[in-house]
Coordinates of N, CA and C in Angstrom, one line a residue:
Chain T
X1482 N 19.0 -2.5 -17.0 CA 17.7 -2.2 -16.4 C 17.9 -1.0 -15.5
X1483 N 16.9 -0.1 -15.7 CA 17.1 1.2 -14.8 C 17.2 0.8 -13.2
X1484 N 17.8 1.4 -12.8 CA 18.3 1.8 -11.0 C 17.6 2.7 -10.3
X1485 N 17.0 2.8 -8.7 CA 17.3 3.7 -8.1 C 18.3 3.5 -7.4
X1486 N 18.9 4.6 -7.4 CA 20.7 5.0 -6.7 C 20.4 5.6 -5.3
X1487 N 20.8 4.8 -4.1 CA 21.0 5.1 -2.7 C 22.3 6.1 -2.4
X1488 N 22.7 7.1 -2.0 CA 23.8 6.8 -1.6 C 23.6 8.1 0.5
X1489 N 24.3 7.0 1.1 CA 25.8 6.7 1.3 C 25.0 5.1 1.1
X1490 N 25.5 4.2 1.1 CA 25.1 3.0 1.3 C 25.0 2.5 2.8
X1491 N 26.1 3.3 3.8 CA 26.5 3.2 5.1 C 26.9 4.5 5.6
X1492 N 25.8 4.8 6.9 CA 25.9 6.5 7.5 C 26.3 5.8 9.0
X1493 N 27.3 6.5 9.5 CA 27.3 6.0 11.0 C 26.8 7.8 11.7
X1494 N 26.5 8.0 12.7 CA 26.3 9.5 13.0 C 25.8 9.1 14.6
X1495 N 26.1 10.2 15.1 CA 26.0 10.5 16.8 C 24.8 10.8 16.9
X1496 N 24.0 10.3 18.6 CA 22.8 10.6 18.8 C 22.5 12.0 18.6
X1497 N 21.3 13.1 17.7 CA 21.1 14.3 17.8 C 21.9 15.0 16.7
X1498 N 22.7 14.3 15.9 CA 23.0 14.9 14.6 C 21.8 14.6 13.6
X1499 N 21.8 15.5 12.3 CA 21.4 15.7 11.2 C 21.9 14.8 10.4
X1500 N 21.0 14.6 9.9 CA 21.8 13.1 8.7 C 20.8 13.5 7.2
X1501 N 21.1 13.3 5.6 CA 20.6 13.6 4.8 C 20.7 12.1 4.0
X1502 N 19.7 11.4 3.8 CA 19.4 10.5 2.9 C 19.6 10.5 1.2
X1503 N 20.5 10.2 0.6 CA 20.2 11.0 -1.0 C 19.8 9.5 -1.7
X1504 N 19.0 9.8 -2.8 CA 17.8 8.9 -3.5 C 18.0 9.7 -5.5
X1505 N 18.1 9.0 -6.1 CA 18.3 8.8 -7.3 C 17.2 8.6 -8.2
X1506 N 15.7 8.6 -8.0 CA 15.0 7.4 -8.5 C 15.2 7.4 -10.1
X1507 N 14.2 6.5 -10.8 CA 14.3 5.9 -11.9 C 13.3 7.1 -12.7
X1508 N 14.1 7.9 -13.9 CA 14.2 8.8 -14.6 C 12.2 9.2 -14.9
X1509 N 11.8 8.2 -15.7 CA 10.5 8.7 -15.9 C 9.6 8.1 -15.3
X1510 N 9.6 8.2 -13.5 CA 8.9 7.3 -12.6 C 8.3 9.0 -11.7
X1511 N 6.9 8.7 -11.3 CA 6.8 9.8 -10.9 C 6.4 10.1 -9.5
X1512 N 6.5 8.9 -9.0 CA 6.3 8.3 -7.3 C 7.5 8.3 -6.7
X1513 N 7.2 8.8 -5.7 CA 8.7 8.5 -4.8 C 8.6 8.0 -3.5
X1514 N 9.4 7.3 -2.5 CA 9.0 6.5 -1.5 C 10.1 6.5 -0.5
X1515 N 10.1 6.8 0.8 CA 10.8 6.1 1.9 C 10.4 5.0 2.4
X1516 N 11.1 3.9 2.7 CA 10.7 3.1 3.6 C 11.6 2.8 4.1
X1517 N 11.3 1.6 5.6 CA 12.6 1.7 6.1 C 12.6 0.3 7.0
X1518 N 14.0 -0.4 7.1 CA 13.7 -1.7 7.9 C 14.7 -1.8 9.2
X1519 N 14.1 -2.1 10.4 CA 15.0 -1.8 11.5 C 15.3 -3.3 11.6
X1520 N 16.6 -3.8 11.6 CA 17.0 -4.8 11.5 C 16.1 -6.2 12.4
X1521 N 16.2 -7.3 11.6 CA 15.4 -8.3 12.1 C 13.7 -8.0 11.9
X1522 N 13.4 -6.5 11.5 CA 11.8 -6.6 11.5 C 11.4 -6.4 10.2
X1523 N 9.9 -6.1 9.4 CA 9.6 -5.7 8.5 C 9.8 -4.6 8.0
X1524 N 9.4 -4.5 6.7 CA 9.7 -3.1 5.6 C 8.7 -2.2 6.4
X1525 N 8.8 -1.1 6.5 CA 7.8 -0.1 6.9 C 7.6 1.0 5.9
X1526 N 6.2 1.5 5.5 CA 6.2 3.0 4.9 C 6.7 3.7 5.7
X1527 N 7.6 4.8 5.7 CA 7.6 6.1 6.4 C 6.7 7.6 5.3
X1528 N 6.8 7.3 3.8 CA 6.4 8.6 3.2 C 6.2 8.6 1.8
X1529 N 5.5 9.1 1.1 CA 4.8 8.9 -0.3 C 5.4 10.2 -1.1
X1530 N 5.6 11.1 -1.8 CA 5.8 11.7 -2.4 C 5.2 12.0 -4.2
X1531 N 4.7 13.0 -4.7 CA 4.3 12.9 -5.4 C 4.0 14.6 -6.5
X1532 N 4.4 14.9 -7.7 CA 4.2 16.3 -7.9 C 4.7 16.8 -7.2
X1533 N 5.9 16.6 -6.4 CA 6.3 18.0 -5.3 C 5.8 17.9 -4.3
X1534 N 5.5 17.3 -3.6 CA 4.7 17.0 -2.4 C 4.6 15.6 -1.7
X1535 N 4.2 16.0 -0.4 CA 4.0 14.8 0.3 C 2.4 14.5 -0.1
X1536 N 2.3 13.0 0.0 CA 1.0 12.4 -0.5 C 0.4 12.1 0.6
X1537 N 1.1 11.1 1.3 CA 0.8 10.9 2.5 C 2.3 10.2 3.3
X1538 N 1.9 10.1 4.6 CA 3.1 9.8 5.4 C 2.7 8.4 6.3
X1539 N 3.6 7.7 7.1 CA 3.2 6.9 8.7 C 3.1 8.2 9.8
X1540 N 2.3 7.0 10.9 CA 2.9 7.9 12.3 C 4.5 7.5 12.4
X1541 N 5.4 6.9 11.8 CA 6.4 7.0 12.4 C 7.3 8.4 12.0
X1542 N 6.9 8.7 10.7 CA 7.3 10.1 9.8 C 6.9 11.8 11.1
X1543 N 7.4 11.7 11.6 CA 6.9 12.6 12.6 C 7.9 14.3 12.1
X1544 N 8.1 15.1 12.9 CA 8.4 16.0 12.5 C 9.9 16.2 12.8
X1545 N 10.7 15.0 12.8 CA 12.4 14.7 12.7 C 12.4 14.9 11.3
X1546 N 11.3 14.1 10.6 CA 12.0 13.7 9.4 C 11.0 15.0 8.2
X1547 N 11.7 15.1 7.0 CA 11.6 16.1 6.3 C 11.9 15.2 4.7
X1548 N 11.6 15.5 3.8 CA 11.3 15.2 2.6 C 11.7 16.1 1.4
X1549 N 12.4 16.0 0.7 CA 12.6 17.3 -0.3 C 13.3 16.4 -2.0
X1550 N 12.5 17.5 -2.8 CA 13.1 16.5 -4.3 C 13.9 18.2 -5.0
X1551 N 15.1 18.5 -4.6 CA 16.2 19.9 -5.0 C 16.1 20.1 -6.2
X1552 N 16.2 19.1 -7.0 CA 16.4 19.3 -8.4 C 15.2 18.7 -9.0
X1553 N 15.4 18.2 -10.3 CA 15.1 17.2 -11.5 C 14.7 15.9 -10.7
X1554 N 15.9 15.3 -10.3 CA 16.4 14.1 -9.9 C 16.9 13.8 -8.7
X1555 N 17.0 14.2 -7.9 CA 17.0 14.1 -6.5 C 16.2 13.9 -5.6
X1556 N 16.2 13.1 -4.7 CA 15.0 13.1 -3.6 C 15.6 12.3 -2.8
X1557 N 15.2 13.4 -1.1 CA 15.8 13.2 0.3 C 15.2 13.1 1.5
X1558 N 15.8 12.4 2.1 CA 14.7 12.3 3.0 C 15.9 12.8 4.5
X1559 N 15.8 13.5 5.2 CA 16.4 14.6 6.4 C 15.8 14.0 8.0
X1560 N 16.9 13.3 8.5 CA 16.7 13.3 9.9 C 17.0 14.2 10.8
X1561 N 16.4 15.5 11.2 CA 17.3 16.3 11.9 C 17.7 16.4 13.3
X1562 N 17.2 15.6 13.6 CA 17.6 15.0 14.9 C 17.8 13.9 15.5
X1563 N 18.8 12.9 14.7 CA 18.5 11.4 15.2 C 18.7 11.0 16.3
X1564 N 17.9 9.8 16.4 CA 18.2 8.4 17.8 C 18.1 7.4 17.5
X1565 N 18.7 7.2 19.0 CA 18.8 5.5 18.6 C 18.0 4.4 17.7
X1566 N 16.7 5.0 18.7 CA 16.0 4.0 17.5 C 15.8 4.2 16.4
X1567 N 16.5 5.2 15.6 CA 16.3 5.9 14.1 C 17.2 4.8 13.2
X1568 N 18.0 4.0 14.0 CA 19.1 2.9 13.2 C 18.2 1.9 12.6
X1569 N 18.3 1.6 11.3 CA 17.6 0.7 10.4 C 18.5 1.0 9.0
X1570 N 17.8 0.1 8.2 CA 17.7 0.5 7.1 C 16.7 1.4 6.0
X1571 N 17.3 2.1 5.5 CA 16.6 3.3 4.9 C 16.1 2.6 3.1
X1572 N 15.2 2.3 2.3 CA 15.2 2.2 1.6 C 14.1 3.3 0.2
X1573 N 14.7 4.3 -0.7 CA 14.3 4.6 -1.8 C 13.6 4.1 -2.8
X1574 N 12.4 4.1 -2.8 CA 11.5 3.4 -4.5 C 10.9 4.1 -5.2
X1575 N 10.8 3.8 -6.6 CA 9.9 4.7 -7.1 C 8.8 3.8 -8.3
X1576 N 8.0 4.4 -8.7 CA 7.3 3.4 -10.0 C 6.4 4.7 -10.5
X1577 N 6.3 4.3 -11.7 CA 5.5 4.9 -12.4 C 4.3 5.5 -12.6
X1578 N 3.5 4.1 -11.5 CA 2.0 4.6 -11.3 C 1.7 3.9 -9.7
X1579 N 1.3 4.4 -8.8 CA 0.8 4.6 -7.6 C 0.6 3.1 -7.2
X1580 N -0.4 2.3 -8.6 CA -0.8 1.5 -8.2 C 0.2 -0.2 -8.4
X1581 N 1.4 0.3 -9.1 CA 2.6 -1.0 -9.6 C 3.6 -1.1 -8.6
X1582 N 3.7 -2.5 -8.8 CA 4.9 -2.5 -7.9 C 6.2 -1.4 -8.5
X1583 N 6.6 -1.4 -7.1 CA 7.9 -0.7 -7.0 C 9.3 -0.7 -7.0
X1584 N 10.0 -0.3 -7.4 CA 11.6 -0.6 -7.7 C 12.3 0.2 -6.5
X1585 N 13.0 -0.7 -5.8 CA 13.4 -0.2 -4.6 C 15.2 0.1 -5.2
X1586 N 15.6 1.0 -4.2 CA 17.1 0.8 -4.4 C 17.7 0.2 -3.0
X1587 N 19.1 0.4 -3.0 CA 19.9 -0.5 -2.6 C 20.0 -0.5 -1.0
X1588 N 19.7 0.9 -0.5 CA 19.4 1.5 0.9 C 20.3 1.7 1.3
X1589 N 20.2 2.5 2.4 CA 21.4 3.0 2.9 C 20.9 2.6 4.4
X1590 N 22.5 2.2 5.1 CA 22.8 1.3 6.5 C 22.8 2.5 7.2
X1591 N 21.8 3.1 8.4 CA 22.1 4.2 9.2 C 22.2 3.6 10.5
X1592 N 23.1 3.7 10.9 CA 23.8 3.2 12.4 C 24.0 4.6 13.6
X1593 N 23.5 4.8 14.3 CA 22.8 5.6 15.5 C 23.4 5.7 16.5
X1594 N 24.9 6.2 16.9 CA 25.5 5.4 18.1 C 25.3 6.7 19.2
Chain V
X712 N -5.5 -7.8 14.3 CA -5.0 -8.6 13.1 C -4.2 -8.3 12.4
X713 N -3.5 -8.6 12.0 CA -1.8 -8.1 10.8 C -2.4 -7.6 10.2
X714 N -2.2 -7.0 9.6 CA -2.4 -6.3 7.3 C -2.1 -7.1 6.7
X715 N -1.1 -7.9 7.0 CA -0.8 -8.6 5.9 C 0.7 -9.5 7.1
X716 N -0.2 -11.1 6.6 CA 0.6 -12.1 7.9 C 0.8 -13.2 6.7
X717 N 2.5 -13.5 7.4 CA 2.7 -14.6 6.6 C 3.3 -15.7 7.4
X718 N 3.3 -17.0 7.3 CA 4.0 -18.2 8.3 C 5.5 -17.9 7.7
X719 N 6.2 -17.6 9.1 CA 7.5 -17.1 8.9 C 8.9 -18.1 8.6
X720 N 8.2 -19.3 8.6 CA 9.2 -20.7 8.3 C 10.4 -20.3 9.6
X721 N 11.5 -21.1 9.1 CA 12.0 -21.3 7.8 C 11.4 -22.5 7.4
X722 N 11.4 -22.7 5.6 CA 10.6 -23.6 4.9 C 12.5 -24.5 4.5
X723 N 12.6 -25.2 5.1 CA 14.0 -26.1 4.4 C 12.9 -27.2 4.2
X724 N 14.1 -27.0 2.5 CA 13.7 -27.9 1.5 C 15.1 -28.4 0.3
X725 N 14.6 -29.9 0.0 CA 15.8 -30.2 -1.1 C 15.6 -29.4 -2.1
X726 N 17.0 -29.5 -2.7 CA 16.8 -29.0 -4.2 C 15.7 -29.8 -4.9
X727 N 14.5 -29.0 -5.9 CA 14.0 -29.9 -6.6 C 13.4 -29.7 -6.2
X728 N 12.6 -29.4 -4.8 CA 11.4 -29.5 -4.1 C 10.3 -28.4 -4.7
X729 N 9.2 -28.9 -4.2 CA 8.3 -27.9 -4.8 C 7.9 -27.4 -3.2
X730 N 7.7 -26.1 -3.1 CA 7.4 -25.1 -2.1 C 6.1 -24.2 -2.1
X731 N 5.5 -24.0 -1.3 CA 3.8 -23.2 -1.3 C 4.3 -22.1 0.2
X732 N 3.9 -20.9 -0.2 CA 3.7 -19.7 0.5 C 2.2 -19.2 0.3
X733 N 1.8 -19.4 1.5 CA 1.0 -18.5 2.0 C 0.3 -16.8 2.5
X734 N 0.0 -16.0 2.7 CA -0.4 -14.9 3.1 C -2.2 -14.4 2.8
X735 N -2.1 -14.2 4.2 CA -3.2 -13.0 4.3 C -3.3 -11.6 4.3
X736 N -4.3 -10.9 4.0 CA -4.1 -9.5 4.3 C -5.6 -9.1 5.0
X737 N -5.7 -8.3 5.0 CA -6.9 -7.8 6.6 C -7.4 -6.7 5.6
X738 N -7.1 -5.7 5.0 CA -7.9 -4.6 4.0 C -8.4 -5.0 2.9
X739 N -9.7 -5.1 3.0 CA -10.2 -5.8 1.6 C -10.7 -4.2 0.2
X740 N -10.3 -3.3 0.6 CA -10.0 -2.3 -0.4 C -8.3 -2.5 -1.0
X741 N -7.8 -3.1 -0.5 CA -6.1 -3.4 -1.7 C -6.7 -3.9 -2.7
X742 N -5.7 -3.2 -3.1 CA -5.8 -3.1 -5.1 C -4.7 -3.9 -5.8
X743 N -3.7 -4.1 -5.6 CA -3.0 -4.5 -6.1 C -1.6 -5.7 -5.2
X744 N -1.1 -6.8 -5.3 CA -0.4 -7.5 -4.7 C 0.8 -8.1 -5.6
X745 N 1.6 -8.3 -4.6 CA 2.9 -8.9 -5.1 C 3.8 -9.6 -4.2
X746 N 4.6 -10.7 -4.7 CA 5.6 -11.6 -4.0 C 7.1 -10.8 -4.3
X747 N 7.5 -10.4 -3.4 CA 8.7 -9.5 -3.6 C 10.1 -10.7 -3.0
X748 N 11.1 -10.5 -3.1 CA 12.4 -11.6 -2.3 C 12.8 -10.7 -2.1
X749 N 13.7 -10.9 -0.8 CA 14.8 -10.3 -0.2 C 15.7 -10.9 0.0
X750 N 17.2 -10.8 -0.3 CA 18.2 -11.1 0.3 C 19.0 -10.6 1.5
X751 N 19.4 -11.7 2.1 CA 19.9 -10.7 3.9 C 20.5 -9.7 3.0
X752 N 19.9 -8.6 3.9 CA 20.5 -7.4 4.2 C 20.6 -6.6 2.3
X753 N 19.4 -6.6 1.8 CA 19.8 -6.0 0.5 C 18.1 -6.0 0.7
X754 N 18.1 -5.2 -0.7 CA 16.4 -4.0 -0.8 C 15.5 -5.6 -1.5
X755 N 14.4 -5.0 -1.1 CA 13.2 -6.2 -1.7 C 13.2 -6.1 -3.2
X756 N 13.4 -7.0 -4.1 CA 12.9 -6.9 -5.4 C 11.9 -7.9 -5.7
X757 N 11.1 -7.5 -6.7 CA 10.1 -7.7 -7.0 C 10.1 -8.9 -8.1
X758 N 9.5 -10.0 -7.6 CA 9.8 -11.3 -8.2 C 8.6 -11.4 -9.1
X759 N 7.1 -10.8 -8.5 CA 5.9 -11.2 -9.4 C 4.6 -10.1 -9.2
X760 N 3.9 -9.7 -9.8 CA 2.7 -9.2 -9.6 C 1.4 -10.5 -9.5
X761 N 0.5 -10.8 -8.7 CA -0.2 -11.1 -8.7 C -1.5 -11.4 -8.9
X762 N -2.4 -11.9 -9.7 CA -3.9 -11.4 -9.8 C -4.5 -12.9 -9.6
X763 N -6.2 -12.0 -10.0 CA -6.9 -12.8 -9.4 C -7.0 -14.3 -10.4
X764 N -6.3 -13.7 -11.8 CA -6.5 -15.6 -12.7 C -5.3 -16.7 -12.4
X765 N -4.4 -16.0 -11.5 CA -3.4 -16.7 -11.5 C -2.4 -16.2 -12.2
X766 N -1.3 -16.3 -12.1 CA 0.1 -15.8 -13.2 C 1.3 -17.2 -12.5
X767 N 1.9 -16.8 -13.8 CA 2.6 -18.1 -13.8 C 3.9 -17.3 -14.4
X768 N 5.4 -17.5 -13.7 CA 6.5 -17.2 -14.7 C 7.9 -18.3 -14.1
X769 N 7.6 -18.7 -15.6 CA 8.9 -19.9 -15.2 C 8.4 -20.5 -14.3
X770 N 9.5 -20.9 -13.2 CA 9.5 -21.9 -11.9 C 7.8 -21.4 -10.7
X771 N 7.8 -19.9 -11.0 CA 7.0 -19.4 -10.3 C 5.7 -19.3 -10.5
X772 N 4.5 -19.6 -9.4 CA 3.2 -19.3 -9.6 C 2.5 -18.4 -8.4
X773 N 1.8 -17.4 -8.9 CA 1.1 -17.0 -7.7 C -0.3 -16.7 -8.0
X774 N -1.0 -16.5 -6.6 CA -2.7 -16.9 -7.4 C -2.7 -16.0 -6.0
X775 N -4.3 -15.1 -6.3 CA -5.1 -14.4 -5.3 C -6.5 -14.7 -5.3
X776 N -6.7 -14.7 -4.2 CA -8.2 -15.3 -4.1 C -8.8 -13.7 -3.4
X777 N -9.6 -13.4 -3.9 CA -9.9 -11.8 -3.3 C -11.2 -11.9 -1.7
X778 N -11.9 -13.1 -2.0 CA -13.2 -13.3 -1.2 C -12.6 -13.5 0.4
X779 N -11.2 -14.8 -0.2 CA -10.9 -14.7 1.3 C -9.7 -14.4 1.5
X780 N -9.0 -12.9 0.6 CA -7.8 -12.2 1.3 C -6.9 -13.0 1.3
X781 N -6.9 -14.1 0.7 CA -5.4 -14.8 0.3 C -4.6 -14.9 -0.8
X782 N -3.5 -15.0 -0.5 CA -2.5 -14.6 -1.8 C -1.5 -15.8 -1.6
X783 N -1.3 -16.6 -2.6 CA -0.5 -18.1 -2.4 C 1.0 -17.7 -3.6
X784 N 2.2 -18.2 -3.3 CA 3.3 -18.4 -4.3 C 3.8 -20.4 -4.3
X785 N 3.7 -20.4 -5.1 CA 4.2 -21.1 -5.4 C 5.8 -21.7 -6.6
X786 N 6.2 -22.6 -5.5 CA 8.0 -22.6 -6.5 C 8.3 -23.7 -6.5
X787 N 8.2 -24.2 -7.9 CA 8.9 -25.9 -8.7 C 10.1 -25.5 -8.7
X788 N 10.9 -27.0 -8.8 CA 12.2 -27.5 -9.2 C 13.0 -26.0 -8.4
X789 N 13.0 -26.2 -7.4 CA 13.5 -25.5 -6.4 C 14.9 -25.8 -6.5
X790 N 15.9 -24.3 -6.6 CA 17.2 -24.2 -6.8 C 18.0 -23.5 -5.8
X791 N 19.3 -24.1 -5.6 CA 19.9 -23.6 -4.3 C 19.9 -21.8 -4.4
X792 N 19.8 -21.3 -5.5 CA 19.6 -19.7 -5.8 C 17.8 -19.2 -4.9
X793 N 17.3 -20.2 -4.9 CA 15.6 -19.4 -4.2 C 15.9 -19.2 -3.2
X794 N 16.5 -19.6 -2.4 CA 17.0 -19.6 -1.0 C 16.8 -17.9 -0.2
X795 N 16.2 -17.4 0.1 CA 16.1 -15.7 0.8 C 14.7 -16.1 1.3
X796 N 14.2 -14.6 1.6 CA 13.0 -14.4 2.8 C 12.1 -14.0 1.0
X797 N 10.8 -14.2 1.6 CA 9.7 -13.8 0.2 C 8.9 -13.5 1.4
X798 N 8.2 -12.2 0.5 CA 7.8 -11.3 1.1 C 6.3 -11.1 0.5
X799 N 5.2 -10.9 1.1 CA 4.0 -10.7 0.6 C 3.9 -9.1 0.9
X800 N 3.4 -8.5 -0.3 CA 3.2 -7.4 -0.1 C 1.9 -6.6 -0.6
X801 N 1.0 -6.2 -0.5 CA -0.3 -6.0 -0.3 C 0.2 -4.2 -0.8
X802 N -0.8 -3.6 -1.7 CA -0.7 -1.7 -2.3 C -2.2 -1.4 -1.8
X803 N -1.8 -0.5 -0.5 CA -3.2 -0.3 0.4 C -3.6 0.9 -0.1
X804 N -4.9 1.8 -0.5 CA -5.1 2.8 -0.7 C -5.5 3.3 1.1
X805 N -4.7 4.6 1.0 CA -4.6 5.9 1.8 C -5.7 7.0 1.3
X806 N -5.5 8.4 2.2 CA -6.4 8.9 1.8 C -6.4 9.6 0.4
X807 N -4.7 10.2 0.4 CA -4.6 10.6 -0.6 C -3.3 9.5 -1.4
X808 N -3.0 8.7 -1.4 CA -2.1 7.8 -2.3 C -2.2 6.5 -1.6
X809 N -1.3 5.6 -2.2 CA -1.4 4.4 -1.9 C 0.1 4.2 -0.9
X810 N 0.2 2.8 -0.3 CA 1.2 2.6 0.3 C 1.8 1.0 0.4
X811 N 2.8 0.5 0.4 CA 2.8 -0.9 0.0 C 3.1 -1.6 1.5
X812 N 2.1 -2.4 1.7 CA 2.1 -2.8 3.5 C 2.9 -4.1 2.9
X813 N 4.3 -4.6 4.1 CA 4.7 -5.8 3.8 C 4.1 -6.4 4.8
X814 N 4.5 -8.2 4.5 CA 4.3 -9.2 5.9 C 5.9 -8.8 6.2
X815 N 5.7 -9.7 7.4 CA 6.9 -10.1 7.8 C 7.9 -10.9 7.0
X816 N 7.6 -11.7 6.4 CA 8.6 -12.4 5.2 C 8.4 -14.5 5.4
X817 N 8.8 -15.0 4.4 CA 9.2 -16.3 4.9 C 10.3 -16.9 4.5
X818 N 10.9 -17.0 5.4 CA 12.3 -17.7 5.1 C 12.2 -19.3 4.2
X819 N 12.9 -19.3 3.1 CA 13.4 -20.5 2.3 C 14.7 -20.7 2.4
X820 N 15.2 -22.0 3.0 CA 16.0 -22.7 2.5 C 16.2 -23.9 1.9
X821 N 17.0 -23.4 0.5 CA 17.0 -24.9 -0.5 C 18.8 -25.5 0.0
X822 N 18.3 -26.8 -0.1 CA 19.8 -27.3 0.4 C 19.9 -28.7 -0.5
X823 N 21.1 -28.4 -0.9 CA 22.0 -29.7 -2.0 C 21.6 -30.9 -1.2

């Protein structure tokens, strides 16, 4: 069954570093997605992506965070200045059509010390 | 009001038991719904799409009622494997895309 691929799976990084999310999604899927869960609470949107672009965002997506698809196959999402409360889990999805459920990948653990 | 509220249990139950999840959602423009599971600490997958005639797979049922914004799951012969958080999840249209609003989750536990 096709994958989206997270990786690091586990980021530790100091308050006010740069941290780069890498995301994999699923080959002929043409939506892409951040979301993210701060432990103990709910999934949240942070960002939509779509054709090269952002579609739409949350207020939490503020101007730390940055969005980019480099290649074919790649898509990242760039904290350039983290904090504390930026520690959650990060999770990648993509689907085919806007309106289907979504295939999440595995997320990556960002720990904020 | 939530976007989308669910009774957060935990629901403990024997094996074998039959189990009902509830949720609401508050935007009555969503388009599309689904019962997703989570296991601690790992990504939501997607257990069912739900519509308005009802769908049924295997052990699983889920039904939406669109008038009054409710979305039900239901789980027969309940196996120590259902045991995680289920998740209602509601696909909200934005201005320009959609976005998938979760509840909070509801905890199942099935016990031998």
């Amino acid at each position: 069954e096709p994958e989206v691929t997270q990786t690091p799976s586990h980021q530790v990084t100091q308050m006010g570093q740069e941290v780069i999310l890498r995301c994999v999604p699923i080959s002929n899927h043409l939506y892409f997605y951040w979301y993210r869960q701060i432990l103990g609470q709910k999934v949240e949107f942070l960002v939509s992506f779509y054709n090269n672009e952002i579609s739409e965002k949350s207020e939490i997506f503020d101007d730390q965070f940055s969005v980019e698809r480099p290649d074919g196959s790649n898509f990242t999402l760039k904290i350039r200045s983290t904090k504390l409360e930026d520690s959650a889990m990060y999770f990648c999805a993509s689907t085919p059509r806007d309106s289907y459920g979504y295939t999440f990948g595995s997320g990556t653990r960002l720990t904020v010390v | 009001r939530k976007e989308v509220e669910q009774d957060p249990g935990p629901f403990n139950v024997p094996e074998g038991a039959t189990v009902a999840f509830n949720c609401t959602y508050s935007n009555s423009a969503s388009q599309s719904f689904f019962w997703y599971r989570q296991d601690c600490r790992k990504e939501p997958k997607l257990l069912m799409s739900v519509y308005s005639s009802g769908n049924e797979d295997g052990r699983f049922t889920a039904q939406l009622n669109r008038a009054s914004q409710y979305i039900s799951l239901l789980i027969r012969d309940s196996k120590l494997s259902d045991s995680a958080t289920y998740l209602c999840v509601v696909n909200t249209p934005m201005e320009y895309g959609n976005k998938l609003v979760f509840g909070a989750g509801t905890i199942l536990r099935v016990k031998s």
